[in-house]
Structures are given as structure tokens and as C-alpha cells.
């Protein structure tokens, strides 16, 4: 009887170790419970984000999964059962993993680099970009990116991206592998730098996906809406970029009946471009033929309807600069949801 009992203990322990290594959740009807333990507390590694070294963000994986995806182990996660895995995309190579980091530290030279990220499975239909920073040379005064630029082969919400961007997110619909292309010109001396995280989203997890047509998807009771090239540089080159067509969407939260928006500078693009605010009348479409000469704050509250700002910057012939030293600038909009 004693020998038989210890065989059961050893067998159950072997099964438990094997199940944990495969990142499977054990339930009350699991083989281990039937053999030995009831109830059983099990740590589940959900491939969630975790804190890696140097302030970066990794993915909580088993050590085997991390190495299989070409990642680097940093800290422990998952109550010590997993490692915080940092998967850095390979320059001019192919990477496979969620929350992949596209990274290049400060440099000043001309380069042409691609990063290819394969979908983890066919059901991946969107990616979310979390842009910690993207420092490229500024756009031309018509908003076009000619000297430096980043392009993405999926979706048509955005064309070439350049300028200085920090701490924004963006959603793209995808149907195949995603190719990021970076071009910088040796003709201009400028310090470039980028750190962009790419998260893959499945089609059946609609709570995390952006609604159709939304390039940005904000939720929560307050926040700040920013778009590409949102860092005001030391020189007045803070233009909105050409070739942008998408919605900026804000989710109504349960128990809240209105949303108040505040713009420290009322954004008015050149009149051949378009910027629509959500469900208002007098402010739905505002534009101008010359940039504002002073800060004009704008506050408005919306009590119903879809909360979507529409960005339609498609006329590359107008001067986004207006006149030297006086650009049309970029919208930066704070919002607060008000309880019923």
C-alpha cells in the first residue's frame, strides 16, 4: 500500500510539472486533482505584459516559449513561474511574437531598415502600436514626409509618418504579416530614435479591438487625445501630417452621460483638409486658410451620439506651415466623462 501511494504522488507531480510547462490552466476535474489534490491552486501564465529591464515592456512567458520566439529573459513574472520576455524585432528580418518591440537607439545617419512581424495565428485581425517614441526628421511645410519616414504595409489609415511622436497608440487592420519600413536620409544631420511595441489582437476578442475605422480607441473616464507628430519641437515645425484618414474614437463608459472636451489650442486645419468633432453642430467642421495667430482655448460637452473625431488630411498641395514660423500645429484634446 505504501509503495502504491508514493507512485501516485510521483505520477501526479510529473503531470503537474508537465501541465505548468505547457501554460495550461488546471480545473477541478483535471487529472492532477483526480489523483492527488483538491482543491488545487495553480498559477496561469496569460502572456500578459510585464516590466522588463530599462523601463521596457515584455511578455510573461515560460522560459521555453521565450527562447523559441527569439526573446531575451529579463525579470520573473507569473508569481515566479514565468519570465518577462523581451522580444526585439530583427532589423531586415522576421520576428514572431506578441508585444514585439521595434527598437533602434539614437543614431545620425542614412538607413533603410525593414522589420517583418508574422501573425501568431490566422485569427489575428488587428495590431495595436504603442509608440513610446518615434523621432524622425520633420515633415515638409505641406505635411509630407520626404527626408525621413516610417511606412506600414497593412491598412490605409496612414501614409508616411515622420516628425517627433511620443506616447500615442494606433490600431491597424491586418490580413497577413506586417512590414515596417524606415528610411532616414544621410543628407540631414538629425538624431533619430524609435521604440514601438506591436501587440497582436484576435478577431474574437472584440473587447480589446478598436471598432471598424478607428485608428485610435480611447477608453476610461479621462484622457488626452494626441496624433502623430505630437511633440512640439524647439523650432516651429509642429505640422499635422499629410495622408491621414481615420477616426479617433472614445468609448462611453457605463454610468456616464456626457463627455467634456478641452482644446488649449482650437485646432483648425487648412480648409482643403478635414477635422470633424463628435456630434456637434457649430464645431463639427472648422478650418481656416491661415493658422491661428494666438492660443484660442475651446471647451465643449457632448451628451449623445458616437464619440468620433474624423481625421482627413489628404490634400498635399496646401501649406501646413501657413507662413514661416506659423504652422497649423496639431490637435491635443483632453476629455473627461461626467457621471449621470
mmCIF file of C-alpha atoms in Angstrom:
data_model
loop_
_atom_site.group_PDB
_atom_site.id
_atom_site.type_symbol
_atom_site.label_atom_id
_atom_site.label_comp_id
_atom_site.label_asym_id
_atom_site.label_seq_id
_atom_site.Cartn_x
_atom_site.Cartn_y
_atom_site.Cartn_z
ATOM 1 C CA UNK A 1 0.000 0.000 0.000
ATOM 2 C CA UNK A 2 2.806 2.456 0.875
ATOM 3 C CA UNK A 3 4.613 1.816 -2.431
ATOM 4 C CA UNK A 4 1.379 2.328 -4.373
ATOM 5 C CA UNK A 5 0.719 5.653 -2.594
ATOM 6 C CA UNK A 6 4.172 7.049 -3.390
ATOM 7 C CA UNK A 7 3.721 6.014 -7.045
ATOM 8 C CA UNK A 8 0.532 8.084 -7.121
ATOM 9 C CA UNK A 9 2.359 11.075 -5.603
ATOM 10 C CA UNK A 10 5.210 10.854 -8.131
ATOM 11 C CA UNK A 11 2.839 10.440 -11.066
ATOM 12 C CA UNK A 12 0.718 13.405 -10.035
ATOM 13 C CA UNK A 13 3.792 15.578 -9.559
ATOM 14 C CA UNK A 14 5.050 14.659 -13.027
ATOM 15 C CA UNK A 15 1.686 15.550 -14.564
ATOM 16 C CA UNK A 16 1.572 18.873 -12.680
ATOM 17 C CA UNK A 17 5.057 19.864 -13.844
ATOM 18 C CA UNK A 18 4.218 18.968 -17.426
ATOM 19 C CA UNK A 19 0.960 20.915 -17.404
ATOM 20 C CA UNK A 20 2.574 24.024 -15.927
ATOM 21 C CA UNK A 21 5.363 23.935 -18.503
ATOM 22 C CA UNK A 22 2.733 23.961 -21.264
ATOM 23 C CA UNK A 23 0.953 27.002 -19.791
ATOM 24 C CA UNK A 24 -2.368 25.177 -19.315
ATOM 25 C CA UNK A 25 -4.909 26.064 -16.629
ATOM 26 C CA UNK A 26 -5.853 23.177 -14.341
ATOM 27 C CA UNK A 27 -9.521 22.847 -13.372
ATOM 28 C CA UNK A 28 -11.321 20.943 -10.622
ATOM 29 C CA UNK A 29 -11.727 17.981 -13.000
ATOM 30 C CA UNK A 30 -8.088 17.862 -14.033
ATOM 31 C CA UNK A 31 -6.037 14.693 -13.904
ATOM 32 C CA UNK A 32 -3.929 16.018 -11.048
ATOM 33 C CA UNK A 33 -6.967 16.786 -8.912
ATOM 34 C CA UNK A 34 -8.351 13.317 -9.500
ATOM 35 C CA UNK A 35 -5.039 11.779 -8.461
ATOM 36 C CA UNK A 36 -3.940 13.859 -5.544
ATOM 37 C CA UNK A 37 -5.020 17.411 -4.796
ATOM 38 C CA UNK A 38 -8.374 19.038 -4.137
ATOM 39 C CA UNK A 39 -8.746 21.954 -4.223
ATOM 40 C CA UNK A 40 -5.699 22.949 -6.322
ATOM 41 C CA UNK A 41 -4.301 26.488 -6.719
ATOM 42 C CA UNK A 42 -2.450 26.924 -9.993
ATOM 43 C CA UNK A 43 -0.626 29.916 -11.441
ATOM 44 C CA UNK A 44 -1.648 30.644 -15.029
ATOM 45 C CA UNK A 45 0.677 32.484 -17.420
ATOM 46 C CA UNK A 46 -1.618 34.578 -19.601
ATOM 47 C CA UNK A 47 1.050 36.078 -21.856
ATOM 48 C CA UNK A 48 0.264 39.454 -20.308
ATOM 49 C CA UNK A 49 2.543 42.476 -20.266
ATOM 50 C CA UNK A 50 5.254 42.691 -17.614
ATOM 51 C CA UNK A 51 8.065 45.028 -16.583
ATOM 52 C CA UNK A 52 11.352 44.224 -18.306
ATOM 53 C CA UNK A 53 14.731 45.876 -17.816
ATOM 54 C CA UNK A 54 15.462 49.529 -18.602
ATOM 55 C CA UNK A 55 11.820 50.554 -18.227
ATOM 56 C CA UNK A 56 10.720 48.458 -21.193
ATOM 57 C CA UNK A 57 7.674 46.205 -21.501
ATOM 58 C CA UNK A 58 7.886 42.469 -22.050
ATOM 59 C CA UNK A 59 5.510 39.497 -22.225
ATOM 60 C CA UNK A 60 5.113 36.913 -19.464
ATOM 61 C CA UNK A 61 6.037 33.537 -21.000
ATOM 62 C CA UNK A 62 7.595 30.275 -19.993
ATOM 63 C CA UNK A 63 11.343 30.213 -20.462
ATOM 64 C CA UNK A 64 10.973 27.723 -23.317
ATOM 65 C CA UNK A 65 8.425 29.921 -25.138
ATOM 66 C CA UNK A 66 10.646 32.961 -24.694
ATOM 67 C CA UNK A 67 13.669 31.310 -26.281
ATOM 68 C CA UNK A 68 11.534 29.695 -29.010
ATOM 69 C CA UNK A 69 10.320 33.146 -30.103
ATOM 70 C CA UNK A 70 13.799 34.641 -30.111
ATOM 71 C CA UNK A 71 13.251 36.601 -26.932
ATOM 72 C CA UNK A 72 15.538 37.568 -24.065
ATOM 73 C CA UNK A 73 14.730 36.663 -20.460
ATOM 74 C CA UNK A 74 14.696 39.598 -18.052
ATOM 75 C CA UNK A 75 12.747 39.506 -14.787
ATOM 76 C CA UNK A 76 10.488 36.848 -13.290
ATOM 77 C CA UNK A 77 6.690 37.120 -13.610
ATOM 78 C CA UNK A 78 3.600 34.981 -13.034
ATOM 79 C CA UNK A 79 4.415 34.524 -9.349
ATOM 80 C CA UNK A 80 7.821 33.211 -10.315
ATOM 81 C CA UNK A 81 6.583 30.572 -12.768
ATOM 82 C CA UNK A 82 7.368 32.658 -15.878
ATOM 83 C CA UNK A 83 9.938 35.066 -17.243
ATOM 84 C CA UNK A 84 9.370 38.578 -18.536
ATOM 85 C CA UNK A 85 10.426 38.019 -22.124
ATOM 86 C CA UNK A 86 11.610 40.908 -24.291
ATOM 87 C CA UNK A 87 11.144 40.109 -27.989
ATOM 88 C CA UNK A 88 13.037 42.652 -30.089
ATOM 89 C CA UNK A 89 12.281 42.678 -33.812
ATOM 90 C CA UNK A 90 15.249 41.884 -36.027
ATOM 91 C CA UNK A 91 16.450 44.566 -38.435
ATOM 92 C CA UNK A 92 15.757 43.389 -42.002
ATOM 93 C CA UNK A 93 14.500 40.116 -40.530
ATOM 94 C CA UNK A 94 11.352 38.295 -39.469
ATOM 95 C CA UNK A 95 10.035 38.178 -35.899
ATOM 96 C CA UNK A 96 7.327 36.059 -34.335
ATOM 97 C CA UNK A 97 5.741 37.044 -31.065
ATOM 98 C CA UNK A 98 3.208 39.239 -29.329
ATOM 99 C CA UNK A 99 4.172 42.641 -27.946
ATOM 100 C CA UNK A 100 7.223 42.659 -30.203
ATOM 101 C CA UNK A 101 9.494 45.659 -29.708
ATOM 102 C CA UNK A 102 10.731 47.640 -32.716
ATOM 103 C CA UNK A 103 13.756 49.415 -31.320
ATOM 104 C CA UNK A 104 16.657 51.487 -32.559
ATOM 105 C CA UNK A 105 18.628 53.692 -30.217
ATOM 106 C CA UNK A 106 19.935 57.128 -31.084
ATOM 107 C CA UNK A 107 21.801 57.429 -34.381
ATOM 108 C CA UNK A 108 22.513 60.074 -37.010
ATOM 109 C CA UNK A 109 22.927 58.514 -40.454
ATOM 110 C CA UNK A 110 21.043 57.390 -43.525
ATOM 111 C CA UNK A 111 19.476 53.922 -43.263
ATOM 112 C CA UNK A 112 16.852 51.753 -44.920
ATOM 113 C CA UNK A 113 15.517 49.139 -42.489
ATOM 114 C CA UNK A 114 12.553 46.777 -42.519
ATOM 115 C CA UNK A 115 11.018 44.831 -39.638
ATOM 116 C CA UNK A 116 8.658 41.979 -40.533
ATOM 117 C CA UNK A 117 6.306 40.629 -37.871
ATOM 118 C CA UNK A 118 4.338 37.462 -38.592
ATOM 119 C CA UNK A 119 0.903 36.887 -37.138
ATOM 120 C CA UNK A 120 0.766 34.318 -34.366
ATOM 121 C CA UNK A 121 -2.325 32.716 -35.928
ATOM 122 C CA UNK A 122 -4.757 33.380 -38.821
ATOM 123 C CA UNK A 123 -7.373 34.782 -36.435
ATOM 124 C CA UNK A 124 -5.203 37.852 -35.737
ATOM 125 C CA UNK A 125 -7.071 40.714 -37.435
ATOM 126 C CA UNK A 126 -5.639 43.846 -35.798
ATOM 127 C CA UNK A 127 -2.421 45.136 -34.352
ATOM 128 C CA UNK A 128 -2.055 47.858 -31.773
ATOM 129 C CA UNK A 129 1.013 50.058 -31.881
ATOM 130 C CA UNK A 130 2.155 51.631 -28.629
ATOM 131 C CA UNK A 131 4.623 54.308 -29.630
ATOM 132 C CA UNK A 132 6.874 55.271 -26.729
ATOM 133 C CA UNK A 133 8.851 57.474 -29.103
ATOM 134 C CA UNK A 134 9.426 57.928 -32.816
ATOM 135 C CA UNK A 135 11.981 60.614 -33.621
ATOM 136 C CA UNK A 136 12.403 61.259 -37.332
ATOM 137 C CA UNK A 137 13.236 64.414 -39.247
ATOM 138 C CA UNK A 138 10.357 66.861 -39.625
ATOM 139 C CA UNK A 139 7.835 66.912 -42.493
ATOM 140 C CA UNK A 140 7.953 69.408 -45.347
ATOM 141 C CA UNK A 141 5.808 72.505 -44.958
ATOM 142 C CA UNK A 142 2.965 70.753 -46.814
ATOM 143 C CA UNK A 143 2.907 67.942 -44.239
ATOM 144 C CA UNK A 144 4.600 65.375 -46.485
ATOM 145 C CA UNK A 145 7.421 63.173 -45.205
ATOM 146 C CA UNK A 146 10.257 63.308 -47.730
ATOM 147 C CA UNK A 147 13.536 63.221 -45.761
ATOM 148 C CA UNK A 148 12.725 60.571 -43.130
ATOM 149 C CA UNK A 149 9.674 58.354 -42.831
ATOM 150 C CA UNK A 150 8.102 55.176 -41.489
ATOM 151 C CA UNK A 151 5.563 53.197 -43.540
ATOM 152 C CA UNK A 152 3.470 50.117 -42.727
ATOM 153 C CA UNK A 153 2.242 47.744 -45.430
ATOM 154 C CA UNK A 154 -1.146 46.979 -43.798
ATOM 155 C CA UNK A 155 -4.272 49.144 -43.821
ATOM 156 C CA UNK A 156 -4.544 52.567 -45.469
ATOM 157 C CA UNK A 157 -5.355 54.761 -42.477
ATOM 158 C CA UNK A 158 -1.916 56.365 -42.545
ATOM 159 C CA UNK A 159 0.709 57.045 -45.179
ATOM 160 C CA UNK A 160 4.269 58.092 -44.419
ATOM 161 C CA UNK A 161 4.926 59.066 -40.794
ATOM 162 C CA UNK A 162 7.720 61.419 -39.714
ATOM 163 C CA UNK A 163 8.450 64.120 -37.165
ATOM 164 C CA UNK A 164 8.500 63.693 -33.389
ATOM 165 C CA UNK A 165 5.912 61.424 -31.778
ATOM 166 C CA UNK A 166 5.651 60.280 -28.163
ATOM 167 C CA UNK A 167 3.225 58.129 -26.164
ATOM 168 C CA UNK A 168 0.438 57.504 -28.624
ATOM 169 C CA UNK A 169 -1.293 54.313 -29.697
ATOM 170 C CA UNK A 170 -2.664 53.301 -33.087
ATOM 171 C CA UNK A 171 -4.711 50.374 -34.465
ATOM 172 C CA UNK A 172 -4.330 48.808 -37.895
ATOM 173 C CA UNK A 173 -6.378 46.069 -39.552
ATOM 174 C CA UNK A 174 -4.144 43.267 -40.803
ATOM 175 C CA UNK A 175 -4.590 40.248 -43.063
ATOM 176 C CA UNK A 176 -1.030 38.948 -43.328
ATOM 177 C CA UNK A 177 2.457 39.621 -41.989
ATOM 178 C CA UNK A 178 3.194 43.238 -41.129
ATOM 179 C CA UNK A 179 6.201 45.010 -42.622
ATOM 180 C CA UNK A 180 7.504 48.243 -41.087
ATOM 181 C CA UNK A 181 9.860 50.237 -43.324
ATOM 182 C CA UNK A 182 12.098 53.011 -42.010
ATOM 183 C CA UNK A 183 14.027 55.417 -44.218
ATOM 184 C CA UNK A 184 16.361 58.143 -42.998
ATOM 185 C CA UNK A 185 18.438 60.434 -45.182
ATOM 186 C CA UNK A 186 22.164 60.998 -44.770
ATOM 187 C CA UNK A 187 21.713 64.482 -46.251
ATOM 188 C CA UNK A 188 20.368 65.822 -42.939
ATOM 189 C CA UNK A 189 22.128 65.674 -39.572
ATOM 190 C CA UNK A 190 19.488 64.680 -37.032
ATOM 191 C CA UNK A 191 19.306 62.282 -34.078
ATOM 192 C CA UNK A 192 16.790 59.545 -34.838
ATOM 193 C CA UNK A 193 15.364 57.111 -32.323
ATOM 194 C CA UNK A 194 12.369 54.756 -32.043
ATOM 195 C CA UNK A 195 10.705 52.422 -29.554
ATOM 196 C CA UNK A 196 7.414 50.913 -30.744
ATOM 197 C CA UNK A 197 5.543 47.914 -29.301
ATOM 198 C CA UNK A 198 3.364 45.785 -31.591
ATOM 199 C CA UNK A 199 0.516 43.895 -29.947
ATOM 200 C CA UNK A 200 -1.485 41.307 -31.938
ATOM 201 C CA UNK A 201 -5.265 41.142 -31.401
ATOM 202 C CA UNK A 202 -7.567 38.252 -32.254
ATOM 203 C CA UNK A 203 -10.814 38.823 -34.115
ATOM 204 C CA UNK A 204 -12.940 37.126 -31.452
ATOM 205 C CA UNK A 205 -11.616 39.228 -28.553
ATOM 206 C CA UNK A 206 -13.648 42.260 -29.553
ATOM 207 C CA UNK A 207 -13.422 43.928 -26.140
ATOM 208 C CA UNK A 208 -9.781 44.807 -26.852
ATOM 209 C CA UNK A 209 -10.148 45.567 -30.549
ATOM 210 C CA UNK A 210 -10.816 49.006 -31.946
ATOM 211 C CA UNK A 211 -14.139 49.472 -33.782
ATOM 212 C CA UNK A 212 -14.017 49.423 -37.557
ATOM 213 C CA UNK A 213 -12.311 52.508 -38.982
ATOM 214 C CA UNK A 214 -10.888 53.708 -35.655
ATOM 215 C CA UNK A 215 -7.176 54.369 -35.786
ATOM 216 C CA UNK A 216 -7.247 55.328 -32.119
ATOM 217 C CA UNK A 217 -9.544 53.875 -29.469
ATOM 218 C CA UNK A 218 -9.703 55.585 -26.073
ATOM 219 C CA UNK A 219 -11.470 54.209 -23.025
ATOM 220 C CA UNK A 220 -11.607 55.275 -19.406
ATOM 221 C CA UNK A 221 -13.204 58.270 -17.760
ATOM 222 C CA UNK A 222 -10.463 60.727 -18.745
ATOM 223 C CA UNK A 223 -7.521 61.012 -21.092
ATOM 224 C CA UNK A 224 -5.663 63.059 -23.677
ATOM 225 C CA UNK A 225 -6.057 62.590 -27.414
ATOM 226 C CA UNK A 226 -2.868 63.088 -29.428
ATOM 227 C CA UNK A 227 -1.967 62.214 -33.012
ATOM 228 C CA UNK A 228 1.270 61.628 -34.958
ATOM 229 C CA UNK A 229 3.971 64.322 -34.748
ATOM 230 C CA UNK A 230 2.636 65.446 -31.380
ATOM 231 C CA UNK A 231 5.880 66.729 -29.834
ATOM 232 C CA UNK A 232 6.340 70.473 -30.152
ATOM 233 C CA UNK A 233 9.993 70.837 -31.196
ATOM 234 C CA UNK A 234 12.281 73.751 -30.460
ATOM 235 C CA UNK A 235 11.606 75.123 -33.928
ATOM 236 C CA UNK A 236 8.037 75.819 -35.100
ATOM 237 C CA UNK A 237 7.657 72.685 -37.234
ATOM 238 C CA UNK A 238 4.745 71.070 -35.412
ATOM 239 C CA UNK A 239 2.635 70.471 -38.518
ATOM 240 C CA UNK A 240 -0.109 67.926 -38.876
ATOM 241 C CA UNK A 241 0.958 65.226 -41.335
ATOM 242 C CA UNK A 242 -0.332 64.604 -44.828
ATOM 243 C CA UNK A 243 -2.080 61.377 -45.942
ATOM 244 C CA UNK A 244 -4.102 60.525 -42.832
ATOM 245 C CA UNK A 245 -7.660 59.163 -42.938
ATOM 246 C CA UNK A 246 -9.137 57.559 -39.829
ATOM 247 C CA UNK A 247 -11.442 58.064 -36.859
ATOM 248 C CA UNK A 248 -10.375 58.805 -33.284
ATOM 249 C CA UNK A 249 -12.951 57.014 -31.118
ATOM 250 C CA UNK A 250 -13.848 57.433 -27.437
ATOM 251 C CA UNK A 251 -15.859 54.760 -25.635
ATOM 252 C CA UNK A 252 -18.821 55.795 -23.495
ATOM 253 C CA UNK A 253 -18.311 54.329 -20.020
ATOM 254 C CA UNK A 254 -21.204 52.825 -18.077
ATOM 255 C CA UNK A 255 -22.910 55.316 -15.753
ATOM 256 C CA UNK A 256 -21.608 58.390 -17.616
ATOM 257 C CA UNK A 257 -23.945 60.610 -19.620
ATOM 258 C CA UNK A 258 -21.735 63.321 -21.120
ATOM 259 C CA UNK A 259 -18.147 63.950 -22.160
ATOM 260 C CA UNK A 260 -16.388 67.305 -21.872
ATOM 261 C CA UNK A 261 -13.551 68.078 -24.278
ATOM 262 C CA UNK A 262 -10.933 70.798 -23.858
ATOM 263 C CA UNK A 263 -8.505 72.042 -26.503
ATOM 264 C CA UNK A 264 -5.896 74.517 -25.292
ATOM 265 C CA UNK A 265 -5.474 75.489 -28.933
ATOM 266 C CA UNK A 266 -8.561 75.159 -31.099
ATOM 267 C CA UNK A 267 -7.362 73.017 -33.976
ATOM 268 C CA UNK A 268 -8.326 74.305 -37.421
ATOM 269 C CA UNK A 269 -6.620 72.633 -40.392
ATOM 270 C CA UNK A 270 -6.307 74.174 -43.811
ATOM 271 C CA UNK A 271 -9.736 74.185 -45.431
ATOM 272 C CA UNK A 272 -8.942 71.563 -48.055
ATOM 273 C CA UNK A 273 -8.248 69.130 -45.199
ATOM 274 C CA UNK A 274 -10.806 67.887 -42.714
ATOM 275 C CA UNK A 275 -11.098 67.538 -38.947
ATOM 276 C CA UNK A 276 -14.558 66.680 -37.584
ATOM 277 C CA UNK A 277 -15.529 66.766 -33.922
ATOM 278 C CA UNK A 278 -18.125 64.382 -32.497
ATOM 279 C CA UNK A 279 -21.828 65.115 -32.811
ATOM 280 C CA UNK A 280 -21.822 68.873 -32.621
ATOM 281 C CA UNK A 281 -23.220 71.495 -34.945
ATOM 282 C CA UNK A 282 -21.172 74.691 -34.837
ATOM 283 C CA UNK A 283 -17.909 72.828 -34.199
ATOM 284 C CA UNK A 284 -18.439 69.793 -36.395
ATOM 285 C CA UNK A 285 -16.191 71.085 -39.154
ATOM 286 C CA UNK A 286 -13.858 74.013 -38.596
ATOM 287 C CA UNK A 287 -10.999 75.095 -40.828
ATOM 288 C CA UNK A 288 -9.102 78.170 -41.888
ATOM 289 C CA UNK A 289 -6.977 79.497 -44.722
ATOM 290 C CA UNK A 290 -4.264 80.691 -42.344
ATOM 291 C CA UNK A 291 -3.024 79.359 -38.993
ATOM 292 C CA UNK A 292 -4.314 80.894 -35.746
ATOM 293 C CA UNK A 293 -2.110 83.703 -34.504
ATOM 294 C CA UNK A 294 -2.850 83.152 -30.814
ATOM 295 C CA UNK A 295 -3.953 80.412 -28.430
ATOM 296 C CA UNK A 296 -7.720 80.123 -28.583
ATOM 297 C CA UNK A 297 -8.974 77.607 -25.986
ATOM 298 C CA UNK A 298 -12.061 75.595 -26.770
ATOM 299 C CA UNK A 299 -14.307 73.598 -24.416
ATOM 300 C CA UNK A 300 -17.432 71.689 -25.378
ATOM 301 C CA UNK A 301 -19.612 68.965 -23.884
ATOM 302 C CA UNK A 302 -21.313 66.205 -25.847
ATOM 303 C CA UNK A 303 -24.331 64.387 -24.409
ATOM 304 C CA UNK A 304 -25.163 61.817 -27.071
ATOM 305 C CA UNK A 305 -24.042 60.110 -30.250
ATOM 306 C CA UNK A 306 -20.910 58.343 -31.415
ATOM 307 C CA UNK A 307 -17.776 59.888 -29.959
ATOM 308 C CA UNK A 308 -15.625 60.041 -33.067
ATOM 309 C CA UNK A 309 -13.227 62.662 -34.335
ATOM 310 C CA UNK A 310 -12.544 62.222 -38.028
ATOM 311 C CA UNK A 311 -9.082 62.968 -39.416
ATOM 312 C CA UNK A 312 -8.959 63.531 -43.168
ATOM 313 C CA UNK A 313 -5.651 65.088 -44.178
ATOM 314 C CA UNK A 314 -5.382 64.218 -47.869
ATOM 315 C CA UNK A 315 -4.543 67.467 -49.691
ATOM 316 C CA UNK A 316 -0.765 67.533 -50.064
ATOM 317 C CA UNK A 317 -0.749 70.737 -52.074
ATOM 318 C CA UNK A 318 -1.566 73.167 -49.259
ATOM 319 C CA UNK A 319 0.972 74.638 -46.879
ATOM 320 C CA UNK A 320 0.557 73.166 -43.408
ATOM 321 C CA UNK A 321 3.085 75.724 -42.246
ATOM 322 C CA UNK A 322 0.954 78.649 -43.389
ATOM 323 C CA UNK A 323 3.912 81.022 -43.319
ATOM 324 C CA UNK A 324 7.428 80.592 -41.929
ATOM 325 C CA UNK A 325 7.264 80.287 -38.165
ATOM 326 C CA UNK A 326 3.463 79.982 -38.086
ATOM 327 C CA UNK A 327 2.301 76.362 -38.512
ATOM 328 C CA UNK A 328 -1.235 74.974 -38.291
ATOM 329 C CA UNK A 329 0.074 72.740 -35.485
ATOM 330 C CA UNK A 330 -1.626 69.580 -34.180
ATOM 331 C CA UNK A 331 -4.693 68.867 -32.043
ATOM 332 C CA UNK A 332 -4.208 67.880 -28.408
ATOM 333 C CA UNK A 333 -7.566 67.277 -26.720
ATOM 334 C CA UNK A 334 -8.291 66.405 -23.090
ATOM 335 C CA UNK A 335 -11.545 64.684 -22.226
ATOM 336 C CA UNK A 336 -13.435 63.906 -19.023
ATOM 337 C CA UNK A 337 -16.570 61.775 -18.771
ATOM 338 C CA UNK A 338 -19.293 63.127 -16.490
ATOM 339 C CA UNK A 339 -21.476 60.883 -14.337
ATOM 340 C CA UNK A 340 -25.238 60.879 -14.782
#
